[in-house]
Amino acid sequence: MSKFEQPIDRLGTNSVKWDTILQMYHEKELLPLWIADMDFKAPAGVLQAYQKLLDHGILGYADTPEGLYTAIIDWEKKHHCLTLEKDDILFFSGVLAGIATAVQAFTQPNDAILIHDPVYPPFSTIITTNQRQLIRSSLIEKNGRFEMDFADIEEKFKQHKVKVMILCNPHNPGGRVWLKDELLQLGELCRKYKVLIFSDEIHQDLVFAPNKMTSFFEAGENFSDFSLQFTSMTKTFNLAGIKNSIVLVKNEQLRKQLVHKQEQNFQQEINTFGLVGMEAAYNTGEEWLAELLPYIQSNIEYTMLFFKEHLPNVHIMSPEGTYLLWLDFSEYKLSDEELEERLVHGGKVVLNAGISYGPSGKQHMRLNVACPQATLSEGLKRIANALK
C-alpha cells in the first residue's frame, strides 16, 4: 500500500479542514474536500527532525541556521533553475503575512492593487483590510483552461494607476502554470506602467510534467527589479501549520523597504518548528515529493473520469499544477446558496464555494483531491448523490 493510501483520522485534532465544519454547518458526518492541505503524513525526514528537537527537550529562541539558507538556495537552483544569494531570502510566518507586509511597505491607503478573477480569496481580503482599492481582471476560459486578458490588464493599469499586481502562479483555483511567454508579456506591461508584481508561487513544486514552472524572476530581463516572489515548502510537504515562508527579493532597494516594514511590525522572528521543518523538508523531502506527484495525478484522473461517467454536466478544468480542481456546476441552474445547500446538507460533502474567489466564481466549487483515493471516492459519490 502506498503511504498516501493510509487513512488518518484527523477529527478531534483541531483541524480547520475536518473539525471546523461541524461548527460552520451544524451537520454531522461531513466529509471535507476543501481547505488546501493534504490528508497525508509529512515526510519521514521532517518528522525525525522534530523528534530530535523534542528529545532534546528545550524549545527556546532559535536563530536562522546557515544550513537553512543553503537548503533553500540548493532547492531553488535544482528544481526551478533560480540562482539565489543568502541576502535574497527573507522569512515570514506565512505567504499571506509576507504579502500583507509588502502591501503596507509599497503602497498607501487608496492605492489600486490588481488581482485576477477568480483567484485565492485572501488576496482580496488583504487589499480591502489595508484600505487599498481592489481591482479585478477576469481570466478568460479558453479550451478548458484560464488565460490572462492582457488588454484588460493594461486598460486597468492605466485607468486606475495600479501600483501592485498580486499574481498566483501556479494559479489557485484553476491550476494553470503560467507559460514563460505569458509571464514575459505581463512583466513588460508592469515595467511599462511601473507596477510592482507580488508573485505567490507557493504551489511551485506541485507541477505535473510536461508543464514547467517559471519563476517570475526568470521570465524576462531584470524582472527582479520590480517583483517580489513569495513561496514556502509548507504546501509542497503538507506543513501548513508550522508557519514559515520565504520572500525572495533580489533588488536591494525593495529589500530594504520590505525589511523596514517587517521590523516595524516585529515580524522578523520565526517559529522554531518552522525553521527546523523547512530545512528538513528541503534536505530530505525530494523522494517523498517524487512519490506524491503521481499519486495526486492519479487522483485527478480518477476524479475527471468519475465526473465524465456520472456527472457529465459538471465541467472541470484539468490542472497543470496544484491538487485543486475548479468545478463548474452552472448547467444545474442552482444559485450559489442552493448549490452549497445540496452538497453540504444533501450530500454531506464540503467543497470551497467558488463565489469566494471572485464574481466569476458563481456556480463553481473548488475540490481538493489530496487525500487517500478511498476518501476521494466516497466524496465524489456524495457529490453525485447531492445532485440527483
PDB file of N, CA, C and O in Angstrom, residues 65-133:
ATOM      1  N   PRO A  65      19.408  29.068  10.963  1.00  0.00           N
ATOM      2  CA  PRO A  65      20.673  28.373  10.709  1.00  0.00           C
ATOM      3  C   PRO A  65      21.182  28.609   9.290  1.00  0.00           C
ATOM      4  O   PRO A  65      20.385  28.759   8.351  1.00  0.00           O
ATOM      5  N   GLU A  66      22.491  28.629   9.130  1.00  0.00           N
ATOM      6  CA  GLU A  66      23.083  28.769   7.805  1.00  0.00           C
ATOM      7  C   GLU A  66      22.640  27.636   6.890  1.00  0.00           C
ATOM      8  O   GLU A  66      22.469  27.818   5.677  1.00  0.00           O
ATOM      9  N   GLY A  67      22.443  26.453   7.480  1.00  0.00           N
ATOM     10  CA  GLY A  67      22.026  25.310   6.685  1.00  0.00           C
ATOM     11  C   GLY A  67      20.687  25.504   6.005  1.00  0.00           C
ATOM     12  O   GLY A  67      20.426  24.921   4.945  1.00  0.00           O
ATOM     13  N   LEU A  68      19.821  26.315   6.616  1.00  0.00           N
ATOM     14  CA  LEU A  68      18.524  26.568   6.012  1.00  0.00           C
ATOM     15  C   LEU A  68      18.679  27.408   4.745  1.00  0.00           C
ATOM     16  O   LEU A  68      18.050  27.128   3.719  1.00  0.00           O
ATOM     17  N   TYR A  69      19.515  28.430   4.816  1.00  0.00           N
ATOM     18  CA  TYR A  69      19.766  29.223   3.611  1.00  0.00           C
ATOM     19  C   TYR A  69      20.321  28.341   2.494  1.00  0.00           C
ATOM     20  O   TYR A  69      19.893  28.426   1.336  1.00  0.00           O
ATOM     21  N   THR A  70      21.258  27.488   2.845  1.00  0.00           N
ATOM     22  CA  THR A  70      21.860  26.596   1.851  1.00  0.00           C
ATOM     23  C   THR A  70      20.821  25.656   1.249  1.00  0.00           C
ATOM     24  O   THR A  70      20.799  25.434   0.029  1.00  0.00           O
ATOM     25  N   ALA A  71      19.932  25.124   2.094  1.00  0.00           N
ATOM     26  CA  ALA A  71      18.903  24.201   1.616  1.00  0.00           C
ATOM     27  C   ALA A  71      17.958  24.889   0.627  1.00  0.00           C
ATOM     28  O   ALA A  71      17.581  24.312  -0.407  1.00  0.00           O
ATOM     29  N   ILE A  72      17.580  26.124   0.933  1.00  0.00           N
ATOM     30  CA  ILE A  72      16.687  26.878   0.050  1.00  0.00           C
ATOM     31  C   ILE A  72      17.385  27.179  -1.276  1.00  0.00           C
ATOM     32  O   ILE A  72      16.806  26.963  -2.363  1.00  0.00           O
ATOM     33  N   ILE A  73      18.617  27.664  -1.193  1.00  0.00           N
ATOM     34  CA  ILE A  73      19.362  28.014  -2.405  1.00  0.00           C
ATOM     35  C   ILE A  73      19.551  26.788  -3.296  1.00  0.00           C
ATOM     36  O   ILE A  73      19.344  26.854  -4.516  1.00  0.00           O
ATOM     37  N   ASP A  74      19.899  25.670  -2.701  1.00  0.00           N
ATOM     38  CA  ASP A  74      20.117  24.440  -3.479  1.00  0.00           C
ATOM     39  C   ASP A  74      18.813  23.944  -4.109  1.00  0.00           C
ATOM     40  O   ASP A  74      18.799  23.507  -5.273  1.00  0.00           O
ATOM     41  N   TRP A  75      17.711  24.002  -3.343  1.00  0.00           N
ATOM     42  CA  TRP A  75      16.419  23.531  -3.861  1.00  0.00           C
ATOM     43  C   TRP A  75      15.959  24.383  -5.043  1.00  0.00           C
ATOM     44  O   TRP A  75      15.556  23.867  -6.086  1.00  0.00           O
ATOM     45  N   GLU A  76      16.015  25.686  -4.886  1.00  0.00           N
ATOM     46  CA  GLU A  76      15.545  26.576  -5.946  1.00  0.00           C
ATOM     47  C   GLU A  76      16.413  26.446  -7.203  1.00  0.00           C
ATOM     48  O   GLU A  76      15.898  26.526  -8.324  1.00  0.00           O
ATOM     49  N   LYS A  77      17.692  26.229  -7.018  1.00  0.00           N
ATOM     50  CA  LYS A  77      18.577  26.050  -8.167  1.00  0.00           C
ATOM     51  C   LYS A  77      18.279  24.744  -8.887  1.00  0.00           C
ATOM     52  O   LYS A  77      18.148  24.701 -10.122  1.00  0.00           O
ATOM     53  N   LYS A  78      18.143  23.674  -8.134  1.00  0.00           N
ATOM     54  CA  LYS A  78      17.943  22.352  -8.732  1.00  0.00           C
ATOM     55  C   LYS A  78      16.571  22.210  -9.362  1.00  0.00           C
ATOM     56  O   LYS A  78      16.441  21.677 -10.474  1.00  0.00           O
ATOM     57  N   HIS A  79      15.537  22.704  -8.674  1.00  0.00           N
ATOM     58  CA  HIS A  79      14.169  22.444  -9.120  1.00  0.00           C
ATOM     59  C   HIS A  79      13.577  23.564  -9.971  1.00  0.00           C
ATOM     60  O   HIS A  79      12.627  23.324 -10.727  1.00  0.00           O
ATOM     61  N   HIS A  80      14.110  24.771  -9.845  1.00  0.00           N
ATOM     62  CA  HIS A  80      13.500  25.897 -10.560  1.00  0.00           C
ATOM     63  C   HIS A  80      14.498  26.777 -11.306  1.00  0.00           C
ATOM     64  O   HIS A  80      14.125  27.849 -11.789  1.00  0.00           O
ATOM     65  N   CYS A  81      15.748  26.285 -11.406  1.00  0.00           N
ATOM     66  CA  CYS A  81      16.793  26.999 -12.160  1.00  0.00           C
ATOM     67  C   CYS A  81      16.920  28.454 -11.713  1.00  0.00           C
ATOM     68  O   CYS A  81      17.209  29.344 -12.522  1.00  0.00           O
ATOM     69  N   LEU A  82      16.688  28.691 -10.435  1.00  0.00           N
ATOM     70  CA  LEU A  82      16.720  30.040  -9.892  1.00  0.00           C
ATOM     71  C   LEU A  82      17.973  30.198  -9.032  1.00  0.00           C
ATOM     72  O   LEU A  82      18.175  29.467  -8.066  1.00  0.00           O
ATOM     73  N   THR A  83      18.817  31.155  -9.398  1.00  0.00           N
ATOM     74  CA  THR A  83      20.055  31.404  -8.667  1.00  0.00           C
ATOM     75  C   THR A  83      19.810  32.457  -7.589  1.00  0.00           C
ATOM     76  O   THR A  83      19.337  33.560  -7.884  1.00  0.00           O
ATOM     77  N   LEU A  84      20.103  32.094  -6.352  1.00  0.00           N
ATOM     78  CA  LEU A  84      19.857  32.986  -5.217  1.00  0.00           C
ATOM     79  C   LEU A  84      21.115  33.169  -4.392  1.00  0.00           C
ATOM     80  O   LEU A  84      21.984  32.296  -4.339  1.00  0.00           O
ATOM     81  N   GLU A  85      21.179  34.298  -3.720  1.00  0.00           N
ATOM     82  CA  GLU A  85      22.175  34.562  -2.681  1.00  0.00           C
ATOM     83  C   GLU A  85      21.452  34.598  -1.329  1.00  0.00           C
ATOM     84  O   GLU A  85      20.230  34.789  -1.271  1.00  0.00           O
ATOM     85  N   LYS A  86      22.202  34.440  -0.278  1.00  0.00           N
ATOM     86  CA  LYS A  86      21.610  34.451   1.065  1.00  0.00           C
ATOM     87  C   LYS A  86      20.816  35.728   1.305  1.00  0.00           C
ATOM     88  O   LYS A  86      19.712  35.701   1.868  1.00  0.00           O
ATOM     89  N   ASP A  87      21.344  36.864   0.853  1.00  0.00           N
ATOM     90  CA  ASP A  87      20.686  38.146   1.109  1.00  0.00           C
ATOM     91  C   ASP A  87      19.366  38.298   0.357  1.00  0.00           C
ATOM     92  O   ASP A  87      18.586  39.213   0.667  1.00  0.00           O
ATOM     93  N   ASP A  88      19.114  37.435  -0.622  1.00  0.00           N
ATOM     94  CA  ASP A  88      17.849  37.499  -1.369  1.00  0.00           C
ATOM     95  C   ASP A  88      16.679  36.921  -0.578  1.00  0.00           C
ATOM     96  O   ASP A  88      15.526  37.068  -0.988  1.00  0.00           O
ATOM     97  N   ILE A  89      16.960  36.253   0.537  1.00  0.00           N
ATOM     98  CA  ILE A  89      15.962  35.450   1.259  1.00  0.00           C
ATOM     99  C   ILE A  89      15.532  36.140   2.548  1.00  0.00           C
ATOM    100  O   ILE A  89      16.364  36.438   3.422  1.00  0.00           O
ATOM    101  N   LEU A  90      14.243  36.384   2.658  1.00  0.00           N
ATOM    102  CA  LEU A  90      13.645  36.868   3.909  1.00  0.00           C
ATOM    103  C   LEU A  90      12.628  35.841   4.390  1.00  0.00           C
ATOM    104  O   LEU A  90      12.017  35.135   3.580  1.00  0.00           O
ATOM    105  N   PHE A  91      12.415  35.785   5.691  1.00  0.00           N
ATOM    106  CA  PHE A  91      11.476  34.822   6.260  1.00  0.00           C
ATOM    107  C   PHE A  91      10.286  35.541   6.891  1.00  0.00           C
ATOM    108  O   PHE A  91      10.443  36.572   7.547  1.00  0.00           O
ATOM    109  N   PHE A  92       9.103  34.952   6.680  1.00  0.00           N
ATOM    110  CA  PHE A  92       7.873  35.424   7.312  1.00  0.00           C
ATOM    111  C   PHE A  92       7.118  34.209   7.846  1.00  0.00           C
ATOM    112  O   PHE A  92       7.394  33.066   7.463  1.00  0.00           O
ATOM    113  N   SER A  93       6.129  34.456   8.688  1.00  0.00           N
ATOM    114  CA  SER A  93       5.364  33.351   9.271  1.00  0.00           C
ATOM    115  C   SER A  93       4.461  32.670   8.251  1.00  0.00           C
ATOM    116  O   SER A  93       3.993  31.559   8.494  1.00  0.00           O
ATOM    117  N   GLY A  94       4.219  33.304   7.125  1.00  0.00           N
ATOM    118  CA  GLY A  94       3.405  32.694   6.085  1.00  0.00           C
ATOM    119  C   GLY A  94       3.424  33.556   4.847  1.00  0.00           C
ATOM    120  O   GLY A  94       3.794  34.739   4.897  1.00  0.00           O
ATOM    121  N   VAL A  95       3.038  32.979   3.721  1.00  0.00           N
ATOM    122  CA  VAL A  95       2.990  33.734   2.470  1.00  0.00           C
ATOM    123  C   VAL A  95       2.058  34.931   2.603  1.00  0.00           C
ATOM    124  O   VAL A  95       2.369  36.042   2.153  1.00  0.00           O
ATOM    125  N   LEU A  96       0.906  34.742   3.225  1.00  0.00           N
ATOM    126  CA  LEU A  96      -0.044  35.846   3.343  1.00  0.00           C
ATOM    127  C   LEU A  96       0.496  36.952   4.253  1.00  0.00           C
ATOM    128  O   LEU A  96       0.280  38.139   3.992  1.00  0.00           O
ATOM    129  N   ALA A  97       1.213  36.575   5.295  1.00  0.00           N
ATOM    130  CA  ALA A  97       1.839  37.590   6.155  1.00  0.00           C
ATOM    131  C   ALA A  97       2.857  38.398   5.360  1.00  0.00           C
ATOM    132  O   ALA A  97       2.960  39.622   5.512  1.00  0.00           O
ATOM    133  N   GLY A  98       3.595  37.708   4.493  1.00  0.00           N
ATOM    134  CA  GLY A  98       4.566  38.405   3.653  1.00  0.00           C
ATOM    135  C   GLY A  98       3.905  39.340   2.667  1.00  0.00           C
ATOM    136  O   GLY A  98       4.341  40.495   2.482  1.00  0.00           O
ATOM    137  N   ILE A  99       2.820  38.885   2.030  1.00  0.00           N
ATOM    138  CA  ILE A  99       2.124  39.726   1.061  1.00  0.00           C
ATOM    139  C   ILE A  99       1.501  40.932   1.752  1.00  0.00           C
ATOM    140  O   ILE A  99       1.573  42.064   1.253  1.00  0.00           O
ATOM    141  N   ALA A 100       0.886  40.714   2.904  1.00  0.00           N
ATOM    142  CA  ALA A 100       0.266  41.826   3.632  1.00  0.00           C
ATOM    143  C   ALA A 100       1.310  42.869   4.018  1.00  0.00           C
ATOM    144  O   ALA A 100       1.069  44.084   3.905  1.00  0.00           O
ATOM    145  N   THR A 101       2.468  42.406   4.466  1.00  0.00           N
ATOM    146  CA  THR A 101       3.533  43.341   4.838  1.00  0.00           C
ATOM    147  C   THR A 101       4.033  44.100   3.611  1.00  0.00           C
ATOM    148  O   THR A 101       4.304  45.304   3.671  1.00  0.00           O
ATOM    149  N   ALA A 102       4.142  43.404   2.490  1.00  0.00           N
ATOM    150  CA  ALA A 102       4.577  44.057   1.254  1.00  0.00           C
ATOM    151  C   ALA A 102       3.555  45.093   0.781  1.00  0.00           C
ATOM    152  O   ALA A 102       3.925  46.166   0.288  1.00  0.00           O
ATOM    153  N   VAL A 103       2.273  44.790   0.929  1.00  0.00           N
ATOM    154  CA  VAL A 103       1.233  45.764   0.590  1.00  0.00           C
ATOM    155  C   VAL A 103       1.419  47.035   1.415  1.00  0.00           C
ATOM    156  O   VAL A 103       1.341  48.164   0.911  1.00  0.00           O
ATOM    157  N   GLN A 104       1.689  46.864   2.706  1.00  0.00           N
ATOM    158  CA  GLN A 104       1.903  48.021   3.585  1.00  0.00           C
ATOM    159  C   GLN A 104       3.196  48.757   3.238  1.00  0.00           C
ATOM    160  O   GLN A 104       3.273  49.984   3.364  1.00  0.00           O
ATOM    161  N   ALA A 105       4.207  48.022   2.801  1.00  0.00           N
ATOM    162  CA  ALA A 105       5.515  48.621   2.537  1.00  0.00           C
ATOM    163  C   ALA A 105       5.556  49.413   1.231  1.00  0.00           C
ATOM    164  O   ALA A 105       6.257  50.426   1.143  1.00  0.00           O
ATOM    165  N   PHE A 106       4.803  48.975   0.232  1.00  0.00           N
ATOM    166  CA  PHE A 106       4.967  49.538  -1.113  1.00  0.00           C
ATOM    167  C   PHE A 106       3.750  50.305  -1.629  1.00  0.00           C
ATOM    168  O   PHE A 106       3.781  50.816  -2.749  1.00  0.00           O
ATOM    169  N   THR A 107       2.690  50.363  -0.849  1.00  0.00           N
ATOM    170  CA  THR A 107       1.505  51.123  -1.267  1.00  0.00           C
ATOM    171  C   THR A 107       0.995  51.965  -0.111  1.00  0.00           C
ATOM    172  O   THR A 107       1.380  51.757   1.043  1.00  0.00           O
ATOM    173  N   GLN A 108       0.097  52.876  -0.441  1.00  0.00           N
ATOM    174  CA  GLN A 108      -0.551  53.738   0.540  1.00  0.00           C
ATOM    175  C   GLN A 108      -2.056  53.490   0.499  1.00  0.00           C
ATOM    176  O   GLN A 108      -2.581  52.968  -0.494  1.00  0.00           O
ATOM    177  N   PRO A 109      -2.791  53.854   1.559  1.00  0.00           N
ATOM    178  CA  PRO A 109      -4.254  53.730   1.512  1.00  0.00           C
ATOM    179  C   PRO A 109      -4.827  54.369   0.244  1.00  0.00           C
ATOM    180  O   PRO A 109      -4.374  55.423  -0.191  1.00  0.00           O
ATOM    181  N   ASN A 110      -5.785  53.677  -0.328  1.00  0.00           N
ATOM    182  CA  ASN A 110      -6.484  54.062  -1.562  1.00  0.00           C
ATOM    183  C   ASN A 110      -5.694  53.768  -2.835  1.00  0.00           C
ATOM    184  O   ASN A 110      -6.227  53.934  -3.942  1.00  0.00           O
ATOM    185  N   ASP A 111      -4.451  53.325  -2.743  1.00  0.00           N
ATOM    186  CA  ASP A 111      -3.740  52.880  -3.943  1.00  0.00           C
ATOM    187  C   ASP A 111      -4.443  51.659  -4.526  1.00  0.00           C
ATOM    188  O   ASP A 111      -5.012  50.837  -3.793  1.00  0.00           O
ATOM    189  N   ALA A 112      -4.367  51.523  -5.841  1.00  0.00           N
ATOM    190  CA  ALA A 112      -5.036  50.416  -6.533  1.00  0.00           C
ATOM    191  C   ALA A 112      -4.109  49.206  -6.635  1.00  0.00           C
ATOM    192  O   ALA A 112      -2.934  49.331  -6.996  1.00  0.00           O
ATOM    193  N   ILE A 113      -4.665  48.039  -6.314  1.00  0.00           N
ATOM    194  CA  ILE A 113      -3.954  46.765  -6.433  1.00  0.00           C
ATOM    195  C   ILE A 113      -4.813  45.829  -7.270  1.00  0.00           C
ATOM    196  O   ILE A 113      -6.004  45.660  -6.998  1.00  0.00           O
ATOM    197  N   LEU A 114      -4.212  45.215  -8.274  1.00  0.00           N
ATOM    198  CA  LEU A 114      -4.956  44.367  -9.203  1.00  0.00           C
ATOM    199  C   LEU A 114      -4.712  42.892  -8.912  1.00  0.00           C
ATOM    200  O   LEU A 114      -3.578  42.481  -8.641  1.00  0.00           O
ATOM    201  N   ILE A 115      -5.783  42.114  -8.981  1.00  0.00           N
ATOM    202  CA  ILE A 115      -5.700  40.654  -8.891  1.00  0.00           C
ATOM    203  C   ILE A 115      -6.556  40.051  -9.995  1.00  0.00           C
ATOM    204  O   ILE A 115      -7.386  40.731 -10.596  1.00  0.00           O
ATOM    205  N   HIS A 116      -6.345  38.778 -10.257  1.00  0.00           N
ATOM    206  CA  HIS A 116      -7.194  38.093 -11.228  1.00  0.00           C
ATOM    207  C   HIS A 116      -8.534  37.711 -10.593  1.00  0.00           C
ATOM    208  O   HIS A 116      -8.702  37.731  -9.376  1.00  0.00           O
ATOM    209  N   ASP A 117      -9.458  37.359 -11.446  1.00  0.00           N
ATOM    210  CA  ASP A 117     -10.779  36.857 -11.028  1.00  0.00           C
ATOM    211  C   ASP A 117     -11.091  35.649 -11.915  1.00  0.00           C
ATOM    212  O   ASP A 117     -11.152  35.808 -13.133  1.00  0.00           O
ATOM    213  N   PRO A 118     -11.201  34.441 -11.330  1.00  0.00           N
ATOM    214  CA  PRO A 118     -11.138  34.135  -9.905  1.00  0.00           C
ATOM    215  C   PRO A 118      -9.687  33.972  -9.443  1.00  0.00           C
ATOM    216  O   PRO A 118      -8.798  33.719 -10.252  1.00  0.00           O
ATOM    217  N   VAL A 119      -9.504  34.094  -8.125  1.00  0.00           N
ATOM    218  CA  VAL A 119      -8.192  33.844  -7.532  1.00  0.00           C
ATOM    219  C   VAL A 119      -8.373  33.641  -6.032  1.00  0.00           C
ATOM    220  O   VAL A 119      -9.421  33.981  -5.457  1.00  0.00           O
ATOM    221  N   TYR A 120      -7.339  33.122  -5.400  1.00  0.00           N
ATOM    222  CA  TYR A 120      -7.292  32.804  -3.975  1.00  0.00           C
ATOM    223  C   TYR A 120      -7.891  33.943  -3.131  1.00  0.00           C
ATOM    224  O   TYR A 120      -7.407  35.075  -3.165  1.00  0.00           O
ATOM    225  N   PRO A 121      -8.955  33.680  -2.361  1.00  0.00           N
ATOM    226  CA  PRO A 121      -9.709  34.739  -1.685  1.00  0.00           C
ATOM    227  C   PRO A 121      -8.930  35.671  -0.757  1.00  0.00           C
ATOM    228  O   PRO A 121      -9.244  36.866  -0.705  1.00  0.00           O
ATOM    229  N   PRO A 122      -7.918  35.201  -0.003  1.00  0.00           N
ATOM    230  CA  PRO A 122      -7.230  36.138   0.894  1.00  0.00           C
ATOM    231  C   PRO A 122      -6.545  37.308   0.192  1.00  0.00           C
ATOM    232  O   PRO A 122      -6.264  38.321   0.840  1.00  0.00           O
ATOM    233  N   PHE A 123      -6.261  37.208  -1.111  1.00  0.00           N
ATOM    234  CA  PHE A 123      -5.681  38.349  -1.812  1.00  0.00           C
ATOM    235  C   PHE A 123      -6.596  39.565  -1.674  1.00  0.00           C
ATOM    236  O   PHE A 123      -6.152  40.669  -1.364  1.00  0.00           O
ATOM    237  N   SER A 124      -7.881  39.368  -1.949  1.00  0.00           N
ATOM    238  CA  SER A 124      -8.813  40.496  -1.875  1.00  0.00           C
ATOM    239  C   SER A 124      -8.974  40.982  -0.440  1.00  0.00           C
ATOM    240  O   SER A 124      -9.093  42.189  -0.196  1.00  0.00           O
ATOM    241  N   THR A 125      -8.952  40.059   0.513  1.00  0.00           N
ATOM    242  CA  THR A 125      -9.087  40.438   1.919  1.00  0.00           C
ATOM    243  C   THR A 125      -7.924  41.312   2.365  1.00  0.00           C
ATOM    244  O   THR A 125      -8.113  42.331   3.061  1.00  0.00           O
ATOM    245  N   ILE A 126      -6.703  40.932   1.983  1.00  0.00           N
ATOM    246  CA  ILE A 126      -5.527  41.731   2.341  1.00  0.00           C
ATOM    247  C   ILE A 126      -5.656  43.143   1.784  1.00  0.00           C
ATOM    248  O   ILE A 126      -5.351  44.133   2.456  1.00  0.00           O
ATOM    249  N   ILE A 127      -6.118  43.248   0.544  1.00  0.00           N
ATOM    250  CA  ILE A 127      -6.233  44.556  -0.104  1.00  0.00           C
ATOM    251  C   ILE A 127      -7.257  45.429   0.607  1.00  0.00           C
ATOM    252  O   ILE A 127      -6.991  46.586   0.941  1.00  0.00           O
ATOM    253  N   THR A 128      -8.431  44.888   0.865  1.00  0.00           N
ATOM    254  CA  THR A 128      -9.504  45.707   1.436  1.00  0.00           C
ATOM    255  C   THR A 128      -9.280  46.019   2.909  1.00  0.00           C
ATOM    256  O   THR A 128      -9.578  47.130   3.363  1.00  0.00           O
ATOM    257  N   THR A 129      -8.732  45.075   3.677  1.00  0.00           N
ATOM    258  CA  THR A 129      -8.500  45.349   5.098  1.00  0.00           C
ATOM    259  C   THR A 129      -7.373  46.357   5.308  1.00  0.00           C
ATOM    260  O   THR A 129      -7.294  46.982   6.367  1.00  0.00           O
ATOM    261  N   ASN A 130      -6.528  46.520   4.319  1.00  0.00           N
ATOM    262  CA  ASN A 130      -5.484  47.543   4.384  1.00  0.00           C
ATOM    263  C   ASN A 130      -5.899  48.834   3.679  1.00  0.00           C
ATOM    264  O   ASN A 130      -5.059  49.692   3.406  1.00  0.00           O
ATOM    265  N   GLN A 131      -7.187  48.963   3.393  1.00  0.00           N
ATOM    266  CA  GLN A 131      -7.771  50.173   2.797  1.00  0.00           C
ATOM    267  C   GLN A 131      -7.144  50.535   1.454  1.00  0.00           C
ATOM    268  O   GLN A 131      -6.996  51.692   1.106  1.00  0.00           O
ATOM    269  N   ARG A 132      -6.792  49.501   0.688  1.00  0.00           N
ATOM    270  CA  ARG A 132      -6.369  49.718  -0.681  1.00  0.00           C
ATOM    271  C   ARG A 132      -7.529  49.445  -1.628  1.00  0.00           C
ATOM    272  O   ARG A 132      -8.505  48.788  -1.259  1.00  0.00           O
ATOM    273  N   GLN A 133      -7.439  49.954  -2.842  1.00  0.00           N
ATOM    274  CA  GLN A 133      -8.516  49.813  -3.826  1.00  0.00           C
ATOM    275  C   GLN A 133      -8.358  48.480  -4.557  1.00  0.00           C
ATOM    276  O   GLN A 133      -7.322  48.217  -5.180  1.00  0.00           O
TER     277      GLN A 133
END
